[in-house]
mmCIF file of C-alpha atoms in Angstrom:
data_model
loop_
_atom_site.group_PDB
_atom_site.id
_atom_site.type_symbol
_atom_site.label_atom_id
_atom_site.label_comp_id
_atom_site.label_asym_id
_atom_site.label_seq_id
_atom_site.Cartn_x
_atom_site.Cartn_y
_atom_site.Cartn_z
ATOM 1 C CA UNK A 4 1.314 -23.890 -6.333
ATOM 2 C CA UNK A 5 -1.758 -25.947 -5.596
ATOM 3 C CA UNK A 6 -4.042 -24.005 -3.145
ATOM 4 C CA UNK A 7 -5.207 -26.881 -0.660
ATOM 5 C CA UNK A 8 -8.184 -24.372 0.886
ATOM 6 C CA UNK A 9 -9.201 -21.157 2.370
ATOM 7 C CA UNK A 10 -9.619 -21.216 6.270
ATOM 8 C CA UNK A 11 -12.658 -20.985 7.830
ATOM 9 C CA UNK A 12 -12.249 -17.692 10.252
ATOM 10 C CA UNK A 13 -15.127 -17.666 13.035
ATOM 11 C CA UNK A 14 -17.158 -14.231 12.985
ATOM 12 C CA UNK A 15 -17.464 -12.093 9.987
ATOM 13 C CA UNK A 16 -16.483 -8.647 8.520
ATOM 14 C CA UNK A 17 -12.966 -9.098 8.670
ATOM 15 C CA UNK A 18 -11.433 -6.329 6.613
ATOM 16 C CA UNK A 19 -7.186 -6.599 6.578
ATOM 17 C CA UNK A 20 -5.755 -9.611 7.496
ATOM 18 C CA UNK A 21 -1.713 -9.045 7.950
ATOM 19 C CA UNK A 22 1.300 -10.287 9.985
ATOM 20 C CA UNK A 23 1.540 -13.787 8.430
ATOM 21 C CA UNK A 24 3.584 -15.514 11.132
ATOM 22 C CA UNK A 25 4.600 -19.504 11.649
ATOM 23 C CA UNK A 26 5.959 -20.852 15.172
ATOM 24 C CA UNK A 27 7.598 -23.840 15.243
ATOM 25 C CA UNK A 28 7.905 -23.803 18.627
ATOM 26 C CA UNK A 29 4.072 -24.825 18.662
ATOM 27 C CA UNK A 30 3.568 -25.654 15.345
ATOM 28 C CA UNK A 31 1.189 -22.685 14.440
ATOM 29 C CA UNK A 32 0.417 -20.427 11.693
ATOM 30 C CA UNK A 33 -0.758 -16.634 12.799
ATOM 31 C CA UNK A 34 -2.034 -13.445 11.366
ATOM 32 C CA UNK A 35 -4.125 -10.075 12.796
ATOM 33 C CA UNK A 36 -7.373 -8.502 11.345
ATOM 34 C CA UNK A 37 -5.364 -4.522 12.021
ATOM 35 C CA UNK A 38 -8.303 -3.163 12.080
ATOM 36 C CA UNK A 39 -10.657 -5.032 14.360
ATOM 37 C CA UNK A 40 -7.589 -5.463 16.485
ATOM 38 C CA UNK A 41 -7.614 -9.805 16.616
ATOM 39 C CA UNK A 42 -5.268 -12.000 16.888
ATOM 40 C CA UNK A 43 -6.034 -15.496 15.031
ATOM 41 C CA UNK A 44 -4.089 -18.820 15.401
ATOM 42 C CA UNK A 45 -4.353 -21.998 13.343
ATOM 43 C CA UNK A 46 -3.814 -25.154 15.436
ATOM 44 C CA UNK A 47 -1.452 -28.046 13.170
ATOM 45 C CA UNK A 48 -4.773 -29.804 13.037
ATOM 46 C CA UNK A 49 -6.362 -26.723 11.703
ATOM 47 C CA UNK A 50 -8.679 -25.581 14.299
ATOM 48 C CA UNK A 51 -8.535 -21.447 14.394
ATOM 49 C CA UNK A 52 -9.011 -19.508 17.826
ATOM 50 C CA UNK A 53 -10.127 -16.179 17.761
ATOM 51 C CA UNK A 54 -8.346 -13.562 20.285
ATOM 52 C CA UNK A 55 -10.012 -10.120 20.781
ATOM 53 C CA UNK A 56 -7.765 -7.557 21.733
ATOM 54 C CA UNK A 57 -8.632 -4.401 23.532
ATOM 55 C CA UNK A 58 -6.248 -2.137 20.885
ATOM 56 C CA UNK A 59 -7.648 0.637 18.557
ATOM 57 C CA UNK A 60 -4.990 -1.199 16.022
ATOM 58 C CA UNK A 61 -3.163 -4.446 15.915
ATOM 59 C CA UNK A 62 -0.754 -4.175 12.548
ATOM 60 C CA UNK A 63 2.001 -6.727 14.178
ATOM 61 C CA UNK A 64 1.726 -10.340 16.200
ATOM 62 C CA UNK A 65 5.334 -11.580 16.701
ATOM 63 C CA UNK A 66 5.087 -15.362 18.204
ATOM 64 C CA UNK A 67 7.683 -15.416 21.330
ATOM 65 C CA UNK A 68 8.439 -18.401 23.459
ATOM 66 C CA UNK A 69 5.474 -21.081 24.616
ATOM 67 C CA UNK A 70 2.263 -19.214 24.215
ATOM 68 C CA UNK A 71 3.338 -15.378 24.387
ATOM 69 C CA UNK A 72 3.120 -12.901 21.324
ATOM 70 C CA UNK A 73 4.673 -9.282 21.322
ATOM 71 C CA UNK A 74 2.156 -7.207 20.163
ATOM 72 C CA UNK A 75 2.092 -3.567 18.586
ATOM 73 C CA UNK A 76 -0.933 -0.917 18.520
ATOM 74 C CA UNK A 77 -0.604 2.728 18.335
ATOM 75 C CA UNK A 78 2.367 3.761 20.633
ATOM 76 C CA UNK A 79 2.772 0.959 22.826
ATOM 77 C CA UNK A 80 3.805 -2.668 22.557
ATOM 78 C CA UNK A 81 2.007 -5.566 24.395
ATOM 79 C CA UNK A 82 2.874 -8.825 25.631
ATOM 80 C CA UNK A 83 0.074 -11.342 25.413
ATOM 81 C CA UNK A 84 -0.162 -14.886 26.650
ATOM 82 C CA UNK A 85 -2.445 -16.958 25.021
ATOM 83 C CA UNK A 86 -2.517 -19.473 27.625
ATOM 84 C CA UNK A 87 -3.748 -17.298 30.322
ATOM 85 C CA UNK A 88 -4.818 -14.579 27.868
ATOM 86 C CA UNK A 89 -3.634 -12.091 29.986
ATOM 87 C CA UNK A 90 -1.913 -8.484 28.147
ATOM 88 C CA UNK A 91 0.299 -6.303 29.652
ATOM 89 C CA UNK A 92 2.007 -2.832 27.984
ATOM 90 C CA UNK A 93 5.478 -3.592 27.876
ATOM 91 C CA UNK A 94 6.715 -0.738 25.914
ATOM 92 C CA UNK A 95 5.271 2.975 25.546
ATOM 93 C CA UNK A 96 6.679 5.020 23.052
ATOM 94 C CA UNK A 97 6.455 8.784 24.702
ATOM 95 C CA UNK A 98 7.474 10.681 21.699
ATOM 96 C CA UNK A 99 4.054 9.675 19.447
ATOM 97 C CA UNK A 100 1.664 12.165 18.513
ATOM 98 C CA UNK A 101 -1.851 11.085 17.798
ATOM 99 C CA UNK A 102 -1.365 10.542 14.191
ATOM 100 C CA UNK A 103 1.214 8.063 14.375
ATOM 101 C CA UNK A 104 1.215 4.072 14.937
ATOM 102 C CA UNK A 105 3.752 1.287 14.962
ATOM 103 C CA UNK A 106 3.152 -1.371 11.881
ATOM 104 C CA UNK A 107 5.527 -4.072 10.935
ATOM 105 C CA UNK A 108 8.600 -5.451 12.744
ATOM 106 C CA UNK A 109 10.769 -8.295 13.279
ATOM 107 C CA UNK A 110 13.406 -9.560 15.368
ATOM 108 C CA UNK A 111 17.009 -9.936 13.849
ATOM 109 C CA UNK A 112 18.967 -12.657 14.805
ATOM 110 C CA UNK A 113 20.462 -11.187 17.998
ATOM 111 C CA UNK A 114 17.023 -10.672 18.865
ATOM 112 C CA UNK A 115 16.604 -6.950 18.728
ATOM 113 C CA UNK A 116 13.277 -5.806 17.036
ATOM 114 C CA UNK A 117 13.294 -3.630 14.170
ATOM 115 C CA UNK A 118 10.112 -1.924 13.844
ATOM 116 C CA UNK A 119 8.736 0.787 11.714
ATOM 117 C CA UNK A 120 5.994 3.630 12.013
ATOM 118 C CA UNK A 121 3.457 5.267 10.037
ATOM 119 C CA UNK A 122 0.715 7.833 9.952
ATOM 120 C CA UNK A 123 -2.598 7.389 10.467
ATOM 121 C CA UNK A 124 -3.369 9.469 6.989
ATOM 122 C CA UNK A 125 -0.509 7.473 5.242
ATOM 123 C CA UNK A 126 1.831 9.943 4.670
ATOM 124 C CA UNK A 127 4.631 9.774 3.144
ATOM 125 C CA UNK A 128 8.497 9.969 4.710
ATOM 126 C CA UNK A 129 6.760 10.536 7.488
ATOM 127 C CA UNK A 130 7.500 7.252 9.549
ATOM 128 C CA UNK A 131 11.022 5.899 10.758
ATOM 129 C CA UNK A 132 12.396 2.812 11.593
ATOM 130 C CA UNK A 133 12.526 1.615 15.629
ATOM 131 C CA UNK A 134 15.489 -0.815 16.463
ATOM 132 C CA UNK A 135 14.517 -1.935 20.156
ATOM 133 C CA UNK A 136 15.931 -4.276 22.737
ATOM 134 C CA UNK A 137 15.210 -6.896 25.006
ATOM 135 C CA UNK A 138 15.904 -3.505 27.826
ATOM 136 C CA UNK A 139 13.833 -1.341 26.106
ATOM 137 C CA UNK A 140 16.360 1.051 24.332
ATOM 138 C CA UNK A 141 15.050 2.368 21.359
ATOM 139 C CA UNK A 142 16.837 4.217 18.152
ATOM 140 C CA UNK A 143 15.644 5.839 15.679
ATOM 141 C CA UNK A 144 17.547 3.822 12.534
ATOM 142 C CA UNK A 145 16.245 4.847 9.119
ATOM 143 C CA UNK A 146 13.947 8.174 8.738
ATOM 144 C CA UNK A 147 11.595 9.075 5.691
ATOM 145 C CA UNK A 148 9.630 6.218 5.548
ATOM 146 C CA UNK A 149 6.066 6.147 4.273
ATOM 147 C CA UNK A 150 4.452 2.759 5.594
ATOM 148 C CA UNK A 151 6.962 0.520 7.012
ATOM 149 C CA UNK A 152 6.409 -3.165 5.812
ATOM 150 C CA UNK A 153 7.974 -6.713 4.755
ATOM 151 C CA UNK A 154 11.082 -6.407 7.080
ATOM 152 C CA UNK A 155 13.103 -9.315 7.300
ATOM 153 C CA UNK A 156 16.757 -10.223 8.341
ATOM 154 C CA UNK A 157 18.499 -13.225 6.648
ATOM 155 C CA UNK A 158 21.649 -13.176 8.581
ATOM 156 C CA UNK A 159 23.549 -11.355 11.461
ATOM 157 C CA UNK A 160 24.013 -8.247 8.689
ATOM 158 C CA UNK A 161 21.997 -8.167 6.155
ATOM 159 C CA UNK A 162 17.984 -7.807 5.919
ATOM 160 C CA UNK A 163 15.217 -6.478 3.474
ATOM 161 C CA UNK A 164 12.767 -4.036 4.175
ATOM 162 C CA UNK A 165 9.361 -2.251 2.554
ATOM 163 C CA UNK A 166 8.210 0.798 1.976
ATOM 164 C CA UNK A 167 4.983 0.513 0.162
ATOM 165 C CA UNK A 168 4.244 4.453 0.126
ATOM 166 C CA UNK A 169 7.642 4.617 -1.478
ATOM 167 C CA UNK A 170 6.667 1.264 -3.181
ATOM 168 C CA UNK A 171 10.117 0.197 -2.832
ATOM 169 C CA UNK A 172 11.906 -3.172 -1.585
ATOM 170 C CA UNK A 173 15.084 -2.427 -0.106
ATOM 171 C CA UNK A 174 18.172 -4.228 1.514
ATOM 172 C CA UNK A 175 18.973 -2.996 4.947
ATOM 173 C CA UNK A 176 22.633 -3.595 6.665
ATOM 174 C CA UNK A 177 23.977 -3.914 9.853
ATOM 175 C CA UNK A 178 27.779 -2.553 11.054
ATOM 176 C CA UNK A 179 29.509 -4.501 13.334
ATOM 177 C CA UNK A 180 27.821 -2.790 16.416
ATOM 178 C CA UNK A 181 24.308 -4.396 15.037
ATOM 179 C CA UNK A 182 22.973 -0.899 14.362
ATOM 180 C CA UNK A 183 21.734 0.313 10.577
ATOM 181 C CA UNK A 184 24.309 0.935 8.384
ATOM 182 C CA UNK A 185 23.204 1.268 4.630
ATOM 183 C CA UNK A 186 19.698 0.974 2.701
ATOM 184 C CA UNK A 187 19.772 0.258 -0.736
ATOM 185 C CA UNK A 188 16.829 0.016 -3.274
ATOM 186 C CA UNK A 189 16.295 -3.249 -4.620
ATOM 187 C CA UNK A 190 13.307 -3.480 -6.565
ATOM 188 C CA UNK A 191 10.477 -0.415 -7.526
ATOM 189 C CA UNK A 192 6.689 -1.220 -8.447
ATOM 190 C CA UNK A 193 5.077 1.435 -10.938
ATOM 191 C CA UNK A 194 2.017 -0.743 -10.220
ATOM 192 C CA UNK A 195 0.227 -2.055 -6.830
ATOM 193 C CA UNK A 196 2.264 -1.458 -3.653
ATOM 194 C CA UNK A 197 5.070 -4.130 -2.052
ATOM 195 C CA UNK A 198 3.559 -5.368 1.077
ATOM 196 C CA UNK A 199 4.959 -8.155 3.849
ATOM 197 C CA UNK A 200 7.499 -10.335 2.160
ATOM 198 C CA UNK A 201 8.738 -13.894 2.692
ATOM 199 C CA UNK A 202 12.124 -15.694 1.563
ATOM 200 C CA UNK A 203 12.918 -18.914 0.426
ATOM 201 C CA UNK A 204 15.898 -21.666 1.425
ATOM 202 C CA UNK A 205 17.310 -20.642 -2.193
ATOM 203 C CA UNK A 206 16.970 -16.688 -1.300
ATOM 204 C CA UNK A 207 14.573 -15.761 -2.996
ATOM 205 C CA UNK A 208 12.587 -13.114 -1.739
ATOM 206 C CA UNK A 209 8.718 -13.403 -2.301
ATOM 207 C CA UNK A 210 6.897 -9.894 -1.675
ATOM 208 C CA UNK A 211 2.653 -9.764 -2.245
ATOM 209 C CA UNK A 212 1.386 -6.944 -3.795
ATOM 210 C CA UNK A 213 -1.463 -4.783 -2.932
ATOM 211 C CA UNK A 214 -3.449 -3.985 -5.088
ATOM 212 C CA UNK A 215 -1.493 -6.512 -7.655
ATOM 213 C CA UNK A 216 -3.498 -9.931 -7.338
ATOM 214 C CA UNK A 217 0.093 -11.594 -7.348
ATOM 215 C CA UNK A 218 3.315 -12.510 -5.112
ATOM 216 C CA UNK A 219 6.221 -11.311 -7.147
ATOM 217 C CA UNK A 220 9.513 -13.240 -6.970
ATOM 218 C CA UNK A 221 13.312 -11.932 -6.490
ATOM 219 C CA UNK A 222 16.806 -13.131 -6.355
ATOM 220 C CA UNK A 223 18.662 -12.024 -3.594
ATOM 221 C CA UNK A 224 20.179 -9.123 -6.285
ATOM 222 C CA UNK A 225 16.306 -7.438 -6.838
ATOM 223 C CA UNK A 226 16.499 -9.720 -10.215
ATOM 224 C CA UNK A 227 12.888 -10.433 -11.198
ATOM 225 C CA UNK A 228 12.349 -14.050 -11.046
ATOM 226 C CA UNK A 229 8.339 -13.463 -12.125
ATOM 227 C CA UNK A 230 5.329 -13.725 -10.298
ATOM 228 C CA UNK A 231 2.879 -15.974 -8.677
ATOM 229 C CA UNK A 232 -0.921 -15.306 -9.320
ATOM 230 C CA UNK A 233 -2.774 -14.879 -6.582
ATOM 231 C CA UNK A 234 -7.149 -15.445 -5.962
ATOM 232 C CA UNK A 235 -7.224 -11.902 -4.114
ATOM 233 C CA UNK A 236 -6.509 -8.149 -5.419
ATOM 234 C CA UNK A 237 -4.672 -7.498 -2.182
ATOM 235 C CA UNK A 238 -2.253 -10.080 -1.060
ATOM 236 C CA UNK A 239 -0.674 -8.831 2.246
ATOM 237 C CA UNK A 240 1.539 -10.764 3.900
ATOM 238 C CA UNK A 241 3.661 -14.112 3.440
ATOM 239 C CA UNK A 242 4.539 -17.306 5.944
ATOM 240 C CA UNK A 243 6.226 -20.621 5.013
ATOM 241 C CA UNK A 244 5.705 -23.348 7.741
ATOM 242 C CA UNK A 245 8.869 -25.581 8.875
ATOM 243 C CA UNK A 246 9.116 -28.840 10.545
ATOM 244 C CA UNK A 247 5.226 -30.421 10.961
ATOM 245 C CA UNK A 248 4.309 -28.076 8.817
ATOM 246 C CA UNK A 249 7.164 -28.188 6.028
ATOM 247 C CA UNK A 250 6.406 -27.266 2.845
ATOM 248 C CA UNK A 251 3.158 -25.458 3.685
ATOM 249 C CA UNK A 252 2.377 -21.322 3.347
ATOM 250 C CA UNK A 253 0.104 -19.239 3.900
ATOM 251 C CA UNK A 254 -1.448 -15.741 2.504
ATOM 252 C CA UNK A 255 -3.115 -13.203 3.677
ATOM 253 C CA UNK A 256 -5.603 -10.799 2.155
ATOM 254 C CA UNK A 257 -7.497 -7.838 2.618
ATOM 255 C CA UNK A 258 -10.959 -7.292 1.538
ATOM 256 C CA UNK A 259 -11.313 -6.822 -2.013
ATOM 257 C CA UNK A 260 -11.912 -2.905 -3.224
ATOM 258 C CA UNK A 261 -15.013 -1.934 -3.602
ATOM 259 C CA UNK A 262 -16.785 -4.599 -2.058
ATOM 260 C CA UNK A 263 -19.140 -5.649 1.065
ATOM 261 C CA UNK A 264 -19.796 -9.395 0.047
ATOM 262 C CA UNK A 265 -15.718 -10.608 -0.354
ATOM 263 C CA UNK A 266 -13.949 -9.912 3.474
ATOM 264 C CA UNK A 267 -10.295 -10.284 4.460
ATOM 265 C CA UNK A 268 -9.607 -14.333 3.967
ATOM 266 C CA UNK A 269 -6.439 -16.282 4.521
ATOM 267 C CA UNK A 270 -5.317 -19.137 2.024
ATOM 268 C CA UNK A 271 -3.340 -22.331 2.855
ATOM 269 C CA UNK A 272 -0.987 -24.185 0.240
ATOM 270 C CA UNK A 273 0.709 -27.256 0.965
ATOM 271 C CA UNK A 274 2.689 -29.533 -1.254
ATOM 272 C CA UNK A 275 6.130 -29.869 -2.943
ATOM 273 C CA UNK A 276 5.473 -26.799 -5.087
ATOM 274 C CA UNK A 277 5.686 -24.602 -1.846
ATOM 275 C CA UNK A 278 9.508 -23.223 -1.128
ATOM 276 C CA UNK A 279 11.473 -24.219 2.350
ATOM 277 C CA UNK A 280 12.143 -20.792 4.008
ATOM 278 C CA UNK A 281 15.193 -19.788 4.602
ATOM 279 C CA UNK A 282 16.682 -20.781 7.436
ATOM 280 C CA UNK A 283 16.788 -17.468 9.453
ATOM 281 C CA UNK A 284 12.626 -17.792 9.119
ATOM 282 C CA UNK A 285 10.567 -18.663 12.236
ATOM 283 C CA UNK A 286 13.218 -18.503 14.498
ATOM 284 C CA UNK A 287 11.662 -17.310 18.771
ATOM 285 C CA UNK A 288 13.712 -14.989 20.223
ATOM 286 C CA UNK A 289 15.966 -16.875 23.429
ATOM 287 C CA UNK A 290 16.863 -13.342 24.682
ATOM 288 C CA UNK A 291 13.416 -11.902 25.240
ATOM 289 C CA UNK A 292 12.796 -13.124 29.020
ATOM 290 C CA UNK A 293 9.830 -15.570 29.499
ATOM 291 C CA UNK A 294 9.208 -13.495 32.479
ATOM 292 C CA UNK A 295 8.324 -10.044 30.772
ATOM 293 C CA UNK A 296 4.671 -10.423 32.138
ATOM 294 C CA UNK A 297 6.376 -9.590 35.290
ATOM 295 C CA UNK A 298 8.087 -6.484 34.346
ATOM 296 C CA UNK A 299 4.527 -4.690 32.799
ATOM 297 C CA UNK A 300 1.697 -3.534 34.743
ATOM 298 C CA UNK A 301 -0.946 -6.774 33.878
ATOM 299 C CA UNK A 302 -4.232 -6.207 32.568
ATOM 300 C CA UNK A 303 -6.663 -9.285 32.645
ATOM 301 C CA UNK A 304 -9.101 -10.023 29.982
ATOM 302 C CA UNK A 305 -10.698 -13.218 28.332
ATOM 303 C CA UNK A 306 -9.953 -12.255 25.116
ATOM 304 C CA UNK A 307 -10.696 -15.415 23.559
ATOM 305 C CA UNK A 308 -13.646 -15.689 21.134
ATOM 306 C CA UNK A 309 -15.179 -19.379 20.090
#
């Protein structure tokens, strides 16, 4: 694949860029800095706005309908309008202790959001897997997990998910009821760790690898298909653009180790090399009201940053 730039990312210091996202609903690539808690957006003509949040963490932007993102930091999960940039804490999570955070997520194709947790000092099969509704019922679905990451559901049963503690991709399954069923391992890494993953219109399932300067390829079996070499030591995350922006991706990356001078960056490809996702990818939510900024206590902020 042909690497058509790295984007220009107002301010500086940036040091974990994740939650590669694409909207077609507005045409828009997104991704977080987790620990400076900000949300970024990339305009189809490029132009990148810079969203401060007030969160200790932001490890997950999920694009809803219009404008609106669901958010998780820490315990809670947000709903933010970009338009308005007004936030408002949809969901609390009681049951949290101090050491533990959401991190990745994603809605299925009913629109429930699966979402895992972790610990603050990264330990392992300590974190669980969240599946949450549109009424905010939550279950605990999968226990044991080290740092949930890469989940992704391809049709109305079956999904993949990461644990990079465990540094295992696995495939998750729904029953008929649309709650977990099985978890099977996939694929293992003996080097780097599995991070957020991305498949293909073929099924393929691309997963970047921390700590592995590449984006390793599978069938939809956990058959090695090889790898793709990537610029950065710590690829994080994975989105393919659809309609306008067909045939376009991006990547994200942390800082590289051991470094001041090289911060988080974000990569754009474009061109016939670059994979159609599948066709479960970027799909918005219908069930999640466009009214949930009126079910939250609001909070007010101009979060925006030039």
């Amino acid at each position: 694949m042909k690497l058509s730039r790295t984007i220009h990312v107002p301010g500086a210091g940036y040091s974990l860029f994740e939650s590669a996202r694409y909207s077609a609903e507005t045409s828009s690539f997104s991704w977080v800095d987790i620990e400076q808690a900000v949300l970024f957006g990339m305009s189809p003509n490029g132009d990148v706005t810079v969203n401060e949040m007030d969160q200790d963490f932001l490890p997950l932007a999920l694009p809803l309908a219009s404008s609106e993102f669901l958010l998780a930091s820490g315990s809670a999960l947000h709903i933010f309008d970009l338009k308005v940039r007004t936030s408002s804490v949809w969901l609390e999570m009681d049951n949290f202790d101090n050491g533990t955070r959401f991190n990745d997520g994603a809605f299925d194709l009913f629109g429930i959001l699966w979402i895992g947790t972790m610990r603050l000092s990264e330990e392992s099969e300590c974190g669980v897997l969240y599946r949450i509704q549109p009424d905010k019922s939550a279950s605990i679905e999968y226990r044991g997990v080290g740092i949930s990451n890469g989940i992704h559901w391809v049709d109305q049963k079956n999904g993949y998910y990461v644990d990079s503690a465990s540094k295992k991709l696995m495939r998750i399954v729904q029953n008929s009821s649309g709650f977990l069923q099985s978890v099977q391992q996939i694929a293992e890494w003996e080097e780097g760790e599995p991070d957020g993953i991305a498949v293909t219109s073929t099924g393929e399932v691309w997963v970047a690898v921390w700590d592995g300067k590449r984006i390793d390829r599978f069938s939809s079996r956990g058959e090695a298909l090889g790898c793709i070499p990537t610029s950065g030591t710590r690829p994080t995350s994975i989105s393919f653009g659809s309609g306008r922006a067909s045939q376009s991706m991006i990547i994200t990356f942390a800082a590289e180790p051991g470094t001041k001078s090289e911060a988080a960056k974000v990569e754009l490809f474009s061109g016939p090399d670059v994979p159609l996702p599948h066709q479960s990818y970027n799909l918005t939510p219908t069930v999640w009201p466009g009214n949930l900024l009126d079910q939250a206590c609001q909070t007010k902020g101009d979060h925006e940053r030039a």
